[in-house]
Amino acid sequence: MNFLWGVATSAYQIEGAPQNDWTAWEASEKLKATGVPCGKGAGHRERWQSDLSLLPTIGANAYRFSLEWSRIEPRPGELDESALAHDRRIVEFLGRLGIEPVVTLHHYTHPRWFWEEGGWERPQSVSRFRAFAAAVANALGDRVRLWVTINEPIVLLLGGFLAGLLPPGKRSFSAAAAALRNMLAAHTEAAALLKERNPSARVGFAHNMLDFAPDRADSALDRRLAAAAERLYNLALLEAIASGKMEWSLPGEGRASFPVSDLPAATDFVGVNYYSRVHLRLRAAGKPIGEFFYRDPAGRGLTDMGWEVYPEGFDRILLLAAGAGKPVLVTENGIATRDDRRRRDFLREHALILEHRRRAGTPIEGYFHWSLLDNFEWLEGFHPRFGLFEVDYATFARKRRPSADLFASLGRSLLSPDETRGVSVSAAGGRSFGAPRT
Ligand code: FCB
């Protein structure tokens, strides 16, 4: 398979939805950016053809996008065939452009009815997701080879069931553990269906991974906290994929342990969403036991999300992901900034690490930059700018940023059949980069 070089989006963030759990969440003022509903996102629903036509202009050979469950199944068991036909047109259009689709079934949003009937905590969620996946497999399965079932299950669980920041807004370890069990089962069943429909289908998760560091390097307690975070956030899912056994624990909150024996065979690749590093510090008393911070020791400046830019961590994370014993796809990586020079630095530095890892023999099969367009950034609303193309939200006009050209030139180097070439960082006007941490 050729190395996949592309960009990633998610349906809700670029086109909104008439009614799902997020539209309800926004209305109940749960966002940091209050009073700014997602609406039509970046207006992509009406502009999908011209947006997708941008892909060949940035040298992409693949495109990761998601489906909106609430559009496809607006009421339980009732499919909207026109929504499926729309997704089919997208896949066919990509085919005509020579772009490999990578389809995410679930990227954070749910139909409201899904939560009304109990959501991920209830075993019924598995059959609901299976039925949704079956409808999608019927509509698109013959044309799509690469699938992400669930985007960032661990983030969804921590944000939605432990921190109460995302729908359904709970704070309960036992609810999170029940949801985890059902999500893994839903992934496994959806994978079986997709492969039945198309034997060449390959299925994975998109797993958000962070680099973790103790806030006080000399504090044994901070180090233990960083190790616990690594296990809960990064490793638990990888180890479950490798071993068929899930061990998930949050110090002071609870521990879940259950077999997932079909998970290893149901998972063909590990998708990695990598953005940053966090520093962890144990709290003197009370809950939660720790606090996390984005620091900026290298002085690069935090991003507009307040995140550290830490390309060195990308190397370690790629190695960690490969430890699951499956090929790795970088399903997201990007930076929120209005200063496009910073985006270009970010791209160059992460592309260098990527190339270094590939040459060292780590089985990495693709890279997807987040994102094609500026879009609705969940709790943050519209202020973070992640796009290779800028969006004017008053008119929905798109403007190409110089980083789009850099993306294309890095792609030409990375995809070059001449393996001695590698990333031509100097041609791209880049700066040199120190040895990554191993
Ligand atoms: C990831 C999400 C994606 C986007 C980026 C910035 O965690 O998967 O939707 O919000 O962060």
GROMACS .gro file of C-alpha atoms and ligand atoms in nm:
model
  449
    1MET     CA    1   0.000   0.000   0.000
    2ASN     CA    2   0.121   0.351  -0.078
    3PHE     CA    3   0.188   0.580   0.212
    4LEU     CA    4  -0.129   0.776   0.283
    5TRP     CA    5  -0.079   1.151   0.289
    6GLY     CA    6  -0.390   1.346   0.363
    7VAL     CA    7  -0.600   1.565   0.585
    8ALA     CA    8  -0.872   1.485   0.837
    9THR     CA    9  -1.206   1.648   0.916
   10SER     CA   10  -1.516   1.552   1.109
   11ALA     CA   11  -1.871   1.601   0.987
   12TYR     CA   12  -2.011   1.806   1.273
   13GLN     CA   13  -1.713   2.039   1.286
   14ILE     CA   14  -1.737   2.143   0.922
   15GLU     CA   15  -2.106   2.113   0.845
   16GLY     CA   16  -2.298   2.102   1.175
   17ALA     CA   17  -2.615   1.894   1.209
   18PRO     CA   18  -2.980   1.979   1.247
   19GLN     CA   19  -3.011   1.814   1.587
   20ASN     CA   20  -2.775   1.597   1.783
   21ASP     CA   21  -2.632   1.581   2.133
   22TRP     CA   22  -2.395   1.869   2.058
   23THR     CA   23  -2.665   2.106   1.939
   24ALA     CA   24  -2.837   2.036   2.273
   25TRP     CA   25  -2.508   2.079   2.460
   26GLU     CA   26  -2.449   2.417   2.296
   27ALA     CA   27  -2.802   2.530   2.376
   28SER     CA   28  -2.748   2.447   2.743
   29GLU     CA   29  -2.441   2.674   2.744
   30LYS     CA   30  -2.193   2.400   2.821
   31LEU     CA   31  -1.925   2.542   2.592
   32LYS     CA   32  -1.644   2.774   2.689
   33ALA     CA   33  -1.743   2.975   2.383
   34THR     CA   34  -2.098   3.036   2.502
   35GLY     CA   35  -2.356   3.177   2.265
   36VAL     CA   36  -2.176   3.052   1.954
   37PRO     CA   37  -2.353   2.742   1.826
   38CYS     CA   38  -2.186   2.533   1.560
   39GLY     CA   39  -2.466   2.605   1.313
   40LYS     CA   40  -2.340   2.512   0.968
   41GLY     CA   41  -1.983   2.475   1.091
   42ALA     CA   42  -1.762   2.582   0.803
   43GLY     CA   43  -2.050   2.558   0.555
   44HIS     CA   44  -1.910   2.238   0.408
   45ARG     CA   45  -2.244   2.064   0.348
   46GLU     CA   46  -2.321   2.310   0.070
   47ARG     CA   47  -1.960   2.333  -0.049
   48TRP     CA   48  -1.844   1.974  -0.026
   49GLN     CA   49  -1.753   1.941  -0.393
   50SER     CA   50  -1.538   2.252  -0.410
   51ASP     CA   51  -1.382   2.167  -0.072
   52LEU     CA   52  -1.293   1.814  -0.178
   53SER     CA   53  -1.154   1.952  -0.502
   54LEU     CA   54  -0.889   2.122  -0.289
   55LEU     CA   55  -0.741   1.784  -0.195
   56PRO     CA   56  -0.545   1.722  -0.517
   57THR     CA   57  -0.412   2.079  -0.496
   58ILE     CA   58  -0.238   1.997  -0.167
   59GLY     CA   59  -0.099   1.669  -0.297
   60ALA     CA   60  -0.323   1.454  -0.078
   61ASN     CA   61  -0.382   1.094  -0.181
   62ALA     CA   62  -0.619   1.021   0.109
   63TYR     CA   63  -0.890   1.197   0.306
   64ARG     CA   64  -1.027   1.109   0.649
   65PHE     CA   65  -1.381   1.230   0.720
   66SER     CA   66  -1.669   1.125   0.942
   67LEU     CA   67  -2.036   1.044   0.905
   68GLU     CA   68  -2.308   1.207   1.111
   69TRP     CA   69  -2.510   0.934   1.282
   70SER     CA   70  -2.795   1.175   1.369
   71ARG     CA   71  -2.846   1.256   1.000
   72ILE     CA   72  -2.830   0.893   0.890
   73GLU     CA   73  -3.057   0.759   1.165
   74PRO     CA   74  -3.263   1.055   1.285
   75ARG     CA   75  -3.498   0.825   1.480
   76PRO     CA   76  -3.410   0.484   1.622
   77GLY     CA   77  -3.422   0.226   1.346
   78GLU     CA   78  -3.528   0.479   1.082
   79LEU     CA   79  -3.270   0.545   0.813
   80ASP     CA   80  -3.257   0.859   0.605
   81GLU     CA   81  -3.157   0.722   0.266
   82SER     CA   82  -3.084   1.069   0.132
   83ALA     CA   83  -2.817   1.119   0.400
   84LEU     CA   84  -2.655   0.789   0.303
   85ALA     CA   85  -2.678   0.884  -0.065
   86HIS     CA   86  -2.495   1.209   0.015
   87ASP     CA   87  -2.212   1.014   0.182
   88ARG     CA   88  -2.202   0.780  -0.115
   89ARG     CA   89  -2.161   1.076  -0.350
   90ILE     CA   90  -1.867   1.196  -0.141
   91VAL     CA   91  -1.698   0.856  -0.161
   92GLU     CA   92  -1.758   0.835  -0.536
   93PHE     CA   93  -1.630   1.187  -0.587
   94LEU     CA   94  -1.312   1.103  -0.394
   95GLY     CA   95  -1.276   0.796  -0.613
   96ARG     CA   96  -1.286   1.013  -0.925
   97LEU     CA   97  -1.018   1.237  -0.773
   98GLY     CA   98  -0.801   0.932  -0.699
   99ILE     CA   99  -0.824   0.998  -0.324
  100GLU     CA  100  -0.848   0.709  -0.078
  101PRO     CA  101  -1.135   0.762   0.168
  102VAL     CA  102  -1.083   0.684   0.536
  103VAL     CA  103  -1.428   0.690   0.692
  104THR     CA  104  -1.490   0.751   1.062
  105LEU     CA  105  -1.824   0.612   1.177
  106HIS     CA  106  -1.832   0.801   1.502
  107HIS     CA  107  -1.656   1.128   1.577
  108TYR     CA  108  -1.788   1.255   1.912
  109THR     CA  109  -2.151   1.325   1.815
  110HIS     CA  110  -2.459   1.109   1.875
  111PRO     CA  111  -2.827   1.128   1.792
  112ARG     CA  112  -3.013   1.264   2.093
  113TRP     CA  113  -3.229   0.953   2.108
  114PHE     CA  114  -2.916   0.747   2.173
  115TRP     CA  115  -2.864   0.916   2.511
  116GLU     CA  116  -3.236   0.925   2.585
  117GLU     CA  117  -3.240   0.548   2.578
  118GLY     CA  118  -2.937   0.523   2.804
  119GLY     CA  119  -2.639   0.572   2.571
  120TRP     CA  120  -2.308   0.390   2.599
  121GLU     CA  121  -2.370   0.267   2.951
  122ARG     CA  122  -2.643   0.033   2.831
  123PRO     CA  123  -2.559  -0.294   2.649
  124GLN     CA  124  -2.822  -0.198   2.391
  125SER     CA  125  -2.581   0.069   2.265
  126VAL     CA  126  -2.381  -0.212   2.103
  127SER     CA  127  -2.672  -0.332   1.889
  128ARG     CA  128  -2.762   0.030   1.808
  129PHE     CA  129  -2.410   0.097   1.683
  130ARG     CA  130  -2.405  -0.234   1.498
  131ALA     CA  131  -2.726  -0.143   1.314
  132PHE     CA  132  -2.586   0.199   1.222
  133ALA     CA  133  -2.263   0.037   1.100
  134ALA     CA  134  -2.465  -0.215   0.898
  135ALA     CA  135  -2.652   0.065   0.720
  136VAL     CA  136  -2.322   0.236   0.642
  137ALA     CA  137  -2.160  -0.090   0.529
  138ASN     CA  138  -2.447  -0.144   0.287
  139ALA     CA  139  -2.425   0.205   0.147
  140LEU     CA  140  -2.047   0.249   0.127
  141GLY     CA  141  -1.883  -0.081   0.212
  142ASP     CA  142  -1.799  -0.181  -0.144
  143ARG     CA  143  -1.607   0.143  -0.200
  144VAL     CA  144  -1.430   0.204   0.131
  145ARG     CA  145  -1.137   0.003   0.254
  146LEU     CA  146  -1.021   0.200   0.557
  147TRP     CA  147  -1.248   0.262   0.853
  148VAL     CA  148  -1.218   0.427   1.190
  149THR     CA  149  -1.502   0.306   1.411
  150ILE     CA  150  -1.475   0.547   1.705
  151ASN     CA  151  -1.269   0.861   1.727
  152GLU     CA  152  -1.088   0.898   2.060
  153PRO     CA  153  -1.289   0.664   2.281
  154ILE     CA  154  -1.076   0.746   2.585
  155VAL     CA  155  -1.127   1.121   2.543
  156LEU     CA  156  -1.499   1.067   2.508
  157LEU     CA  157  -1.501   0.863   2.828
  158LEU     CA  158  -1.286   1.104   3.029
  159GLY     CA  159  -1.464   1.412   2.897
  160GLY     CA  160  -1.818   1.273   2.893
  161PHE     CA  161  -1.826   1.035   3.187
  162LEU     CA  162  -1.557   1.154   3.430
  163ALA     CA  163  -1.503   1.528   3.383
  164GLY     CA  164  -1.861   1.606   3.279
  165LEU     CA  165  -1.738   1.840   3.006
  166LEU     CA  166  -1.879   1.662   2.701
  167PRO     CA  167  -2.217   1.494   2.647
  168PRO     CA  168  -2.359   1.314   2.844
  169GLY     CA  169  -2.192   1.522   3.116
  170LYS     CA  170  -2.152   1.252   3.380
  171ARG     CA  171  -1.897   1.212   3.656
  172SER     CA  172  -1.884   0.849   3.744
  173PHE     CA  173  -1.606   0.594   3.702
  174SER     CA  174  -1.847   0.302   3.695
  175ALA     CA  175  -2.051   0.471   3.419
  176ALA     CA  176  -1.727   0.533   3.225
  177ALA     CA  177  -1.618   0.172   3.268
  178ALA     CA  178  -1.955   0.041   3.146
  179ALA     CA  179  -1.938   0.275   2.847
  180LEU     CA  180  -1.583   0.162   2.770
  181ARG     CA  181  -1.690  -0.201   2.763
  182ASN     CA  182  -1.977  -0.126   2.526
  183MET     CA  183  -1.769   0.093   2.298
  184LEU     CA  184  -1.509  -0.179   2.256
  185ALA     CA  185  -1.782  -0.431   2.181
  186ALA     CA  186  -1.941  -0.186   1.935
  187HIS     CA  187  -1.607  -0.146   1.757
  188THR     CA  188  -1.559  -0.521   1.737
  189GLU     CA  189  -1.906  -0.587   1.598
  190ALA     CA  190  -1.886  -0.302   1.348
  191ALA     CA  191  -1.547  -0.429   1.231
  192ALA     CA  192  -1.690  -0.775   1.168
  193LEU     CA  193  -1.973  -0.630   0.961
  194LEU     CA  194  -1.748  -0.406   0.754
  195LYS     CA  195  -1.515  -0.695   0.678
  196GLU     CA  196  -1.804  -0.920   0.588
  197ARG     CA  197  -1.921  -0.659   0.339
  198ASN     CA  198  -1.571  -0.608   0.202
  199PRO     CA  199  -1.299  -0.860   0.284
  200SER     CA  200  -1.028  -0.605   0.211
  201ALA     CA  201  -1.166  -0.366   0.473
  202ARG     CA  202  -0.925  -0.261   0.749
  203VAL     CA  203  -1.059  -0.118   1.070
  204GLY     CA  204  -0.913   0.074   1.363
  205PHE     CA  205  -0.969   0.336   1.630
  206ALA     CA  206  -0.837   0.690   1.621
  207HIS     CA  207  -0.665   0.704   1.959
  208ASN     CA  208  -0.571   1.039   2.109
  209MET     CA  209  -0.228   1.010   2.268
  210LEU     CA  210  -0.045   1.269   2.473
  211ASP     CA  211   0.311   1.281   2.590
  212PHE     CA  212   0.311   1.296   2.972
  213ALA     CA  213   0.575   1.442   3.199
  214PRO     CA  214   0.598   1.503   3.574
  215ASP     CA  215   0.555   1.872   3.650
  216ARG     CA  216   0.832   1.858   3.910
  217ALA     CA  217   1.095   1.631   3.760
  218ASP     CA  218   1.233   1.554   4.105
  219SER     CA  219   0.896   1.461   4.255
  220ALA     CA  220   0.840   1.087   4.281
  221LEU     CA  221   0.468   1.154   4.325
  222ASP     CA  222   0.443   1.359   4.006
  223ARG     CA  223   0.634   1.087   3.825
  224ARG     CA  224   0.392   0.825   3.952
  225LEU     CA  225   0.102   1.040   3.842
  226ALA     CA  226   0.252   1.078   3.494
  227ALA     CA  227   0.296   0.701   3.478
  228ALA     CA  228  -0.066   0.646   3.585
  229ALA     CA  229  -0.186   0.892   3.321
  230GLU     CA  230   0.023   0.715   3.058
  231ARG     CA  231  -0.143   0.387   3.149
  232LEU     CA  232  -0.501   0.519   3.166
  233TYR     CA  233  -0.481   0.748   2.863
  234ASN     CA  234  -0.225   0.603   2.623
  235LEU     CA  235  -0.156   0.242   2.707
  236ALA     CA  236  -0.478   0.077   2.825
  237LEU     CA  237  -0.636   0.075   2.480
  238LEU     CA  238  -0.313  -0.029   2.307
  239GLU     CA  239  -0.263  -0.316   2.547
  240ALA     CA  240  -0.622  -0.429   2.504
  241ILE     CA  241  -0.569  -0.434   2.127
  242ALA     CA  242  -0.251  -0.635   2.174
  243SER     CA  243  -0.365  -0.876   2.444
  244GLY     CA  244  -0.747  -0.903   2.437
  245LYS     CA  245  -0.768  -0.788   2.796
  246MET     CA  246  -0.873  -0.443   2.914
  247GLU     CA  247  -0.732  -0.305   3.237
  248TRP     CA  248  -0.842   0.050   3.304
  249SER     CA  249  -0.790   0.227   3.630
  250LEU     CA  250  -0.804   0.577   3.766
  251PRO     CA  251  -0.622   0.610   4.097
  252GLY     CA  252  -0.868   0.702   4.370
  253GLU     CA  253  -1.171   0.644   4.145
  254GLY     CA  254  -1.186   0.284   4.041
  255ARG     CA  255  -1.058  -0.002   3.834
  256ALA     CA  256  -1.211  -0.197   3.548
  257SER     CA  257  -1.078  -0.524   3.416
  258PHE     CA  258  -1.249  -0.738   3.155
  259PRO     CA  259  -1.165  -0.961   2.860
  260VAL     CA  260  -1.203  -0.828   2.506
  261SER     CA  261  -1.088  -1.142   2.332
  262ASP     CA  262  -1.216  -1.047   1.985
  263LEU     CA  263  -1.065  -0.699   1.991
  264PRO     CA  264  -0.717  -0.790   1.860
  265ALA     CA  265  -0.854  -0.960   1.548
  266ALA     CA  266  -1.109  -0.681   1.496
  267THR     CA  267  -0.840  -0.414   1.490
  268ASP     CA  268  -0.613  -0.387   1.188
  269PHE     CA  269  -0.436  -0.061   1.265
  270VAL     CA  270  -0.387   0.189   1.542
  271GLY     CA  271  -0.484   0.543   1.449
  272VAL     CA  272  -0.293   0.804   1.648
  273ASN     CA  273  -0.413   1.157   1.710
  274TYR     CA  274  -0.112   1.343   1.848
  275TYR     CA  275  -0.107   1.711   1.942
  276SER     CA  276   0.085   1.786   2.258
  277ARG     CA  277   0.243   1.706   2.593
  278VAL     CA  278   0.101   1.769   2.938
  279HIS     CA  279   0.278   1.806   3.272
  280LEU     CA  280   0.117   1.644   3.574
  281ARG     CA  281   0.134   1.756   3.932
  282LEU     CA  282  -0.008   1.579   4.233
  283ARG     CA  283  -0.249   1.785   4.437
  284ALA     CA  284  -0.180   1.819   4.806
  285ALA     CA  285  -0.531   1.722   4.910
  286GLY     CA  286  -0.876   1.653   4.773
  287LYS     CA  287  -1.001   1.548   4.433
  288PRO     CA  288  -0.909   1.526   4.157
  289ILE     CA  289  -0.580   1.384   4.264
  290GLY     CA  290  -0.380   1.565   4.002
  291GLU     CA  291  -0.369   1.875   3.791
  292PHE     CA  292  -0.230   1.910   3.443
  293PHE     CA  293  -0.058   2.198   3.270
  294TYR     CA  294   0.068   2.280   2.927
  295ARG     CA  295   0.419   2.422   2.977
  296ASP     CA  296   0.644   2.580   2.721
  297PRO     CA  297   1.002   2.503   2.823
  298ALA     CA  298   1.138   2.532   2.468
  299GLY     CA  299   0.985   2.878   2.426
  300ARG     CA  300   0.805   2.792   2.104
  301GLY     CA  301   0.488   2.952   2.243
  302LEU     CA  302   0.167   2.769   2.330
  303THR     CA  303  -0.089   2.724   2.054
  304ASP     CA  304  -0.424   2.904   2.044
  305MET     CA  305  -0.566   2.601   2.226
  306GLY     CA  306  -0.312   2.668   2.501
  307TRP     CA  307  -0.125   2.349   2.408
  308GLU     CA  308   0.249   2.294   2.404
  309VAL     CA  309   0.409   2.229   2.065
  310TYR     CA  310   0.621   1.923   2.134
  311PRO     CA  311   0.734   1.736   1.822
  312GLU     CA  312   0.983   1.534   2.029
  313GLY     CA  313   0.687   1.363   2.195
  314PHE     CA  314   0.556   1.253   1.856
  315ASP     CA  315   0.848   1.014   1.821
  316ARG     CA  316   0.788   0.845   2.154
  317ILE     CA  317   0.414   0.828   2.092
  318LEU     CA  318   0.460   0.665   1.750
  319LEU     CA  319   0.682   0.401   1.908
  320LEU     CA  320   0.433   0.344   2.186
  321ALA     CA  321   0.147   0.307   1.939
  322ALA     CA  322   0.345   0.055   1.735
  323GLY     CA  323   0.380  -0.147   2.054
  324ALA     CA  324   0.024  -0.269   2.002
  325GLY     CA  325   0.167  -0.483   1.723
  326LYS     CA  326  -0.042  -0.327   1.447
  327PRO     CA  327   0.049  -0.082   1.174
  328VAL     CA  328   0.009   0.281   1.275
  329LEU     CA  329  -0.179   0.553   1.094
  330VAL     CA  330  -0.143   0.910   1.214
  331THR     CA  331  -0.510   0.996   1.197
  332GLU     CA  332  -0.470   1.354   1.330
  333ASN     CA  333  -0.190   1.602   1.399
  334GLY     CA  334  -0.210   1.978   1.374
  335ILE     CA  335  -0.193   2.317   1.540
  336ALA     CA  336  -0.439   2.593   1.623
  337THR     CA  337  -0.281   2.919   1.519
  338ARG     CA  338  -0.355   3.231   1.319
  339ASP     CA  339   0.017   3.264   1.250
  340ASP     CA  340   0.070   3.040   0.951
  341ARG     CA  341   0.448   3.048   0.994
  342ARG     CA  342   0.396   2.856   1.315
  343ARG     CA  343   0.184   2.603   1.129
  344ARG     CA  344   0.465   2.556   0.877
  345ASP     CA  345   0.721   2.504   1.154
  346PHE     CA  346   0.487   2.256   1.319
  347LEU     CA  347   0.435   2.065   0.995
  348ARG     CA  348   0.805   2.048   0.912
  349GLU     CA  349   0.906   1.933   1.257
  350HIS     CA  350   0.639   1.665   1.278
  351ALA     CA  351   0.707   1.548   0.922
  352LEU     CA  352   1.074   1.506   1.014
  353ILE     CA  353   0.987   1.288   1.311
  354LEU     CA  354   0.746   1.089   1.099
  355GLU     CA  355   1.012   1.024   0.839
  356HIS     CA  356   1.271   0.940   1.103
  357ARG     CA  357   1.033   0.683   1.256
  358ARG     CA  358   0.947   0.530   0.921
  359ARG     CA  359   1.310   0.495   0.827
  360ALA     CA  360   1.381   0.335   1.162
  361GLY     CA  361   1.134   0.067   1.055
  362THR     CA  362   0.824   0.156   1.256
  363PRO     CA  363   0.527   0.045   1.046
  364ILE     CA  364   0.357   0.379   0.983
  365GLU     CA  365   0.118   0.373   0.691
  366GLY     CA  366  -0.004   0.728   0.669
  367TYR     CA  367  -0.036   1.080   0.803
  368PHE     CA  368  -0.348   1.298   0.818
  369HIS     CA  369  -0.310   1.661   0.906
  370TRP     CA  370  -0.581   1.821   1.115
  371SER     CA  371  -0.733   1.991   0.928
  372LEU     CA  372  -0.830   2.078   0.573
  373LEU     CA  373  -1.032   2.381   0.684
  374ASP     CA  374  -1.077   2.597   0.989
  375ASN     CA  375  -1.373   2.450   1.174
  376PHE     CA  376  -1.585   2.438   1.487
  377GLU     CA  377  -1.354   2.331   1.768
  378TRP     CA  378  -1.601   2.178   2.017
  379LEU     CA  379  -1.589   2.355   2.356
  380GLU     CA  380  -1.370   2.630   2.213
  381GLY     CA  381  -1.605   2.731   1.933
  382PHE     CA  382  -1.462   2.896   1.623
  383HIS     CA  383  -1.159   3.083   1.752
  384PRO     CA  384  -0.894   2.807   1.704
  385ARG     CA  385  -0.771   2.799   1.345
  386PHE     CA  386  -0.651   2.454   1.245
  387GLY     CA  387  -0.699   2.473   0.868
  388LEU     CA  388  -0.461   2.458   0.575
  389PHE     CA  389  -0.739   2.675   0.432
  390GLU     CA  390  -0.872   2.972   0.622
  391VAL     CA  391  -1.248   3.010   0.652
  392ASP     CA  392  -1.417   3.348   0.664
  393TYR     CA  393  -1.718   3.266   0.880
  394ALA     CA  394  -1.914   3.568   0.756
  395THR     CA  395  -1.910   3.451   0.394
  396PHE     CA  396  -1.773   3.094   0.420
  397ALA     CA  397  -1.506   3.195   0.167
  398ARG     CA  398  -1.194   2.978   0.174
  399LYS     CA  399  -0.842   3.117   0.148
  400ARG     CA  400  -0.538   2.900   0.093
  401ARG     CA  401  -0.271   2.940   0.358
  402PRO     CA  402   0.097   2.902   0.261
  403SER     CA  403   0.107   2.590   0.481
  404ALA     CA  404  -0.110   2.420   0.216
  405ASP     CA  405   0.182   2.456  -0.027
  406LEU     CA  406   0.426   2.326   0.231
  407PHE     CA  407   0.197   2.029   0.292
  408ALA     CA  408   0.204   1.954  -0.080
  409SER     CA  409   0.583   1.978  -0.102
  410LEU     CA  410   0.638   1.762   0.207
  411GLY     CA  411   0.402   1.508   0.054
  412ARG     CA  412   0.603   1.502  -0.269
  413SER     CA  413   0.918   1.427  -0.069
  414LEU     CA  414   0.760   1.167   0.155
  415LEU     CA  415   0.583   0.992  -0.127
  416SER     CA  416   0.885   0.997  -0.351
  417PRO     CA  417   0.972   0.651  -0.483
  418ASP     CA  418   1.337   0.746  -0.432
  419GLU     CA  419   1.372   0.639  -0.072
  420THR     CA  420   1.699   0.825  -0.031
  421ARG     CA  421   1.525   1.158  -0.060
  422GLY     CA  422   1.320   1.170   0.255
  423VAL     CA  423   1.172   1.496   0.378
  424SER     CA  424   1.337   1.780   0.197
  425VAL     CA  425   1.325   2.015   0.487
  426SER     CA  426   1.574   2.259   0.347
  427ALA     CA  427   1.386   2.281   0.018
  428ALA     CA  428   1.082   2.359   0.230
  429GLY     CA  429   1.280   2.635   0.400
  430GLY     CA  430   1.288   2.457   0.731
  431ARG     CA  431   1.511   2.466   1.030
  432SER     CA  432   1.713   2.182   1.166
  433PHE     CA  433   1.589   1.966   1.440
  434GLY     CA  434   1.769   1.804   1.732
  435ALA     CA  435   1.773   1.435   1.806
  436PRO     CA  436   1.436   1.316   1.926
  437ARG     CA  437   1.400   1.170   2.274
  438THR     CA  438   1.389   0.793   2.275
  439FCB     C1  439  -0.907   1.604   1.841
  439FCB     C2  440  -1.043   1.577   1.783
  439FCB     C3  441  -1.074   1.665   1.664
  439FCB     C4  442  -1.026   1.806   1.683
  439FCB     C5  443  -0.882   1.809   1.730
  439FCB     C6  444  -0.827   1.948   1.750
  439FCB     O1  445  -0.897   1.556   1.971
  439FCB     O2  446  -1.055   1.444   1.742
  439FCB     O3  447  -1.211   1.658   1.640
  439FCB     O4  448  -1.111   1.872   1.768
  439FCB     O5  449  -0.872   1.738   1.850
   0.00000   0.00000   0.00000
